[in-house]
PDB file of C-alpha atoms in Angstrom:
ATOM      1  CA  UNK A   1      31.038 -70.813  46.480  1.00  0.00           C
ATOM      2  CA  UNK A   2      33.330 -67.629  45.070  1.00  0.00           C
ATOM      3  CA  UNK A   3      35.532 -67.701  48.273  1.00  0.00           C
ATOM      4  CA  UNK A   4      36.138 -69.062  51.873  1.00  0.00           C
ATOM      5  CA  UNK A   5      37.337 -67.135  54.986  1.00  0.00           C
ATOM      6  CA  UNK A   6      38.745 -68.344  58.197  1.00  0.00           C
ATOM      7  CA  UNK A   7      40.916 -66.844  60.955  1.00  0.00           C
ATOM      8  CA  UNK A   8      44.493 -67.986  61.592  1.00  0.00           C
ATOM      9  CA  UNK A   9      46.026 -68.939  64.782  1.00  0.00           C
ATOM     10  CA  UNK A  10      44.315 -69.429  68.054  1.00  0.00           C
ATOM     11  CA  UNK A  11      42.730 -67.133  69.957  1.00  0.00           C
ATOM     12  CA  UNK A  12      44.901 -65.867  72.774  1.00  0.00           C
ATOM     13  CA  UNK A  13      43.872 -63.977  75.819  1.00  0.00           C
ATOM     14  CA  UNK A  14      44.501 -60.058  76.036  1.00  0.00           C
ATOM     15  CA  UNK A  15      45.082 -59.944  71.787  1.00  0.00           C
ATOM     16  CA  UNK A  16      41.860 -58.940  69.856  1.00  0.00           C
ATOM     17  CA  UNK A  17      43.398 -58.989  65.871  1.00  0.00           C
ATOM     18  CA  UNK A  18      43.902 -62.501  64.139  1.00  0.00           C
ATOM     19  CA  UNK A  19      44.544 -62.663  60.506  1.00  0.00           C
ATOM     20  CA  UNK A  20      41.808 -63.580  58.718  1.00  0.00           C
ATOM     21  CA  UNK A  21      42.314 -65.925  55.611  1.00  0.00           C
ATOM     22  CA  UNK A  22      40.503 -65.682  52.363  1.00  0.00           C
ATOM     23  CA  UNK A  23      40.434 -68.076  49.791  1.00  0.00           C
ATOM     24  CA  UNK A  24      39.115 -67.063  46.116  1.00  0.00           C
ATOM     25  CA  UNK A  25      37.748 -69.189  43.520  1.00  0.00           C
ATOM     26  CA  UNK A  26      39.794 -67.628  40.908  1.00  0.00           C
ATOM     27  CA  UNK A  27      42.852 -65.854  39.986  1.00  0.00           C
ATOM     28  CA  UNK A  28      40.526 -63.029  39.104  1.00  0.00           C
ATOM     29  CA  UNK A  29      38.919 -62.465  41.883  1.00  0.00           C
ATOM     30  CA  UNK A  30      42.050 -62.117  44.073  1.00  0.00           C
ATOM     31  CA  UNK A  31      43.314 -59.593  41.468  1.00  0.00           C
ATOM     32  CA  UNK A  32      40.643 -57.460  41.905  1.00  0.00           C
ATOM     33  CA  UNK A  33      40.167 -57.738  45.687  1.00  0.00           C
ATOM     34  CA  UNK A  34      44.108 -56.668  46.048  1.00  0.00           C
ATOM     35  CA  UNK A  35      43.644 -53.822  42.715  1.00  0.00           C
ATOM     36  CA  UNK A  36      40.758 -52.261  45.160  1.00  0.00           C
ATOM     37  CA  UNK A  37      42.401 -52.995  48.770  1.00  0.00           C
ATOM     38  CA  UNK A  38      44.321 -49.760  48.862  1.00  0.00           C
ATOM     39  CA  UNK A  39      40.878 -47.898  48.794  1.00  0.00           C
ATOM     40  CA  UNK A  40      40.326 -49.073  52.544  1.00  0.00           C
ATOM     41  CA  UNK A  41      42.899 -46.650  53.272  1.00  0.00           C
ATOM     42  CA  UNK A  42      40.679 -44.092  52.532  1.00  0.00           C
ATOM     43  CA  UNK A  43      37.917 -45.271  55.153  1.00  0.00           C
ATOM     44  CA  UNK A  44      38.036 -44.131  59.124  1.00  0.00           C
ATOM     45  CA  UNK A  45      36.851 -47.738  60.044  1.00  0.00           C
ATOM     46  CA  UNK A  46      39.188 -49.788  57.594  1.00  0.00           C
ATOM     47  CA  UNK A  47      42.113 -47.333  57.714  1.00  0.00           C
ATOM     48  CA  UNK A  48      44.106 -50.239  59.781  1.00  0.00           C
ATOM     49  CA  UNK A  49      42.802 -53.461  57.296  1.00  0.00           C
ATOM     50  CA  UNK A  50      45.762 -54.766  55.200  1.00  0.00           C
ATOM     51  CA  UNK A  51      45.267 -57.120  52.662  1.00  0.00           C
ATOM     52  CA  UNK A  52      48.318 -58.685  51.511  1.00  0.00           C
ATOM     53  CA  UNK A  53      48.541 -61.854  48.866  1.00  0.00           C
ATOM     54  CA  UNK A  54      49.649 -65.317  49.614  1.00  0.00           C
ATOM     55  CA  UNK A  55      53.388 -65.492  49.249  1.00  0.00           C
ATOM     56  CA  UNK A  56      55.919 -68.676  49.560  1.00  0.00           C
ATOM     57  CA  UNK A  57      58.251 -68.777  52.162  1.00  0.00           C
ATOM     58  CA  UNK A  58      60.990 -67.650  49.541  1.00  0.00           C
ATOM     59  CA  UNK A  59      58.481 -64.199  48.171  1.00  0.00           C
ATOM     60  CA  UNK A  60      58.311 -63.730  52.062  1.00  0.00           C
ATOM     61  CA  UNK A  61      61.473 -63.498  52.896  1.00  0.00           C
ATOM     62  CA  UNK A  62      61.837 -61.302  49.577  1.00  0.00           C
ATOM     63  CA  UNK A  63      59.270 -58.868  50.734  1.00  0.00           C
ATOM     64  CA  UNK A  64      60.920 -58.870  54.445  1.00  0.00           C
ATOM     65  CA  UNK A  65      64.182 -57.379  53.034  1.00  0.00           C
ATOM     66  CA  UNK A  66      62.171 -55.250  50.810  1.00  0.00           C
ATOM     67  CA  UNK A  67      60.832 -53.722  53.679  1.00  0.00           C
ATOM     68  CA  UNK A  68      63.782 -53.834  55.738  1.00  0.00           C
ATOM     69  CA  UNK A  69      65.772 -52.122  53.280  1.00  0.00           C
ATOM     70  CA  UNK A  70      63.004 -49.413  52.283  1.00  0.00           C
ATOM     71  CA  UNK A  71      62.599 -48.300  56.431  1.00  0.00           C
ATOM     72  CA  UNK A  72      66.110 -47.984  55.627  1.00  0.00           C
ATOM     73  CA  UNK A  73      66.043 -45.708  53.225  1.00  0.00           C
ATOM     74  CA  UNK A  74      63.116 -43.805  55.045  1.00  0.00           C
ATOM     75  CA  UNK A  75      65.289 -43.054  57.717  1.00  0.00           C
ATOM     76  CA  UNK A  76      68.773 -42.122  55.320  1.00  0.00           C
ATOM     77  CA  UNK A  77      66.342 -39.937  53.023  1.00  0.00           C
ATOM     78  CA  UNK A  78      63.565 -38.167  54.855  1.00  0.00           C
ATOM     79  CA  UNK A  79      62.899 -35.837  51.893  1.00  0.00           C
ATOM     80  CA  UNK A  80      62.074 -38.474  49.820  1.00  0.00           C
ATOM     81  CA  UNK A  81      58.764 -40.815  49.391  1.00  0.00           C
ATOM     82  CA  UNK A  82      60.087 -44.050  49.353  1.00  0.00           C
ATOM     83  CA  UNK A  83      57.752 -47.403  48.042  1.00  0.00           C
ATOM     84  CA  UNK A  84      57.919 -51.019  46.782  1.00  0.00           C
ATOM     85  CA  UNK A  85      56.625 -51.365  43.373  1.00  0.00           C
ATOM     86  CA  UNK A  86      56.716 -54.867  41.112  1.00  0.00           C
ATOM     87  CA  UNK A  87      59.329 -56.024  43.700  1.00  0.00           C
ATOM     88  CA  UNK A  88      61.733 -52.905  43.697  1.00  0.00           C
ATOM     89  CA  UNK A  89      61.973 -49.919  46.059  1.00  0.00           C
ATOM     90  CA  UNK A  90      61.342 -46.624  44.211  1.00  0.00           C
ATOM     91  CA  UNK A  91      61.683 -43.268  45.198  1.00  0.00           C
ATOM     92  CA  UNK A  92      60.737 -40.081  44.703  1.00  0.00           C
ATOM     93  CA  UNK A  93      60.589 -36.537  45.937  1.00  0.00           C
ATOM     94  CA  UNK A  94      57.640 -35.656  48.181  1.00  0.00           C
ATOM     95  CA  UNK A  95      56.295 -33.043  46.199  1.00  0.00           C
ATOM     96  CA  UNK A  96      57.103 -34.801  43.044  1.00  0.00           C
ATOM     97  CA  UNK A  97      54.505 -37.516  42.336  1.00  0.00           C
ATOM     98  CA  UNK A  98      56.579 -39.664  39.790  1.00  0.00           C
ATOM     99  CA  UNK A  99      58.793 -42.487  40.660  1.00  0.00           C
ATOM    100  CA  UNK A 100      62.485 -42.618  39.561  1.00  0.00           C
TER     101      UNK A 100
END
């Protein structure tokens, strides 16, 4: 079997959305699945799907302050498009396409 899929967490009255697991048979397959995720973006019906890969509790909490500072910066620099790319925030002007 190329992969296995489960849901996480119990199912709780009144909430719809559990995370759904996936586990891939190979590194290669999860590089491609995350490579083509962002293209769900682009669909009405998947707009809201986010596919995210496993982390440790040490990436998470990485990625967490990522984020935390980025919003941060959204808010300080509204004029600029702000992103996290290979574990850095970049930035860049809105109608500039290219990352500082």
């Amino acid at each position: 079997k190329q992969w296995y899929q489960r849901r996480v967490g119990k199912l709780k009255p009144g909430k719809a959305v559990r995370p759904v697991k996936v586990t891939a048979a190979s590194a290669t397959i999860v590089n491609q699945i995350l490579a083509k995720s962002r293209n769900l973006r682009a669909t009405e019906k998947f707009k809201t799907v986010f596919i995210s890969p496993d982390r440790s509790p040490e990436q998470r909490a990485k990625q967490r302050e990522l984020v935390r500072d980025m919003k941060r910066l959204v808010t300080e620099q509204p004029d600029k498009l702000h992103f996290i790319r290979n574990g850095a925030i970049k930035s860049t002007d809105k109608t500039n396409k290219t990352a500082e």
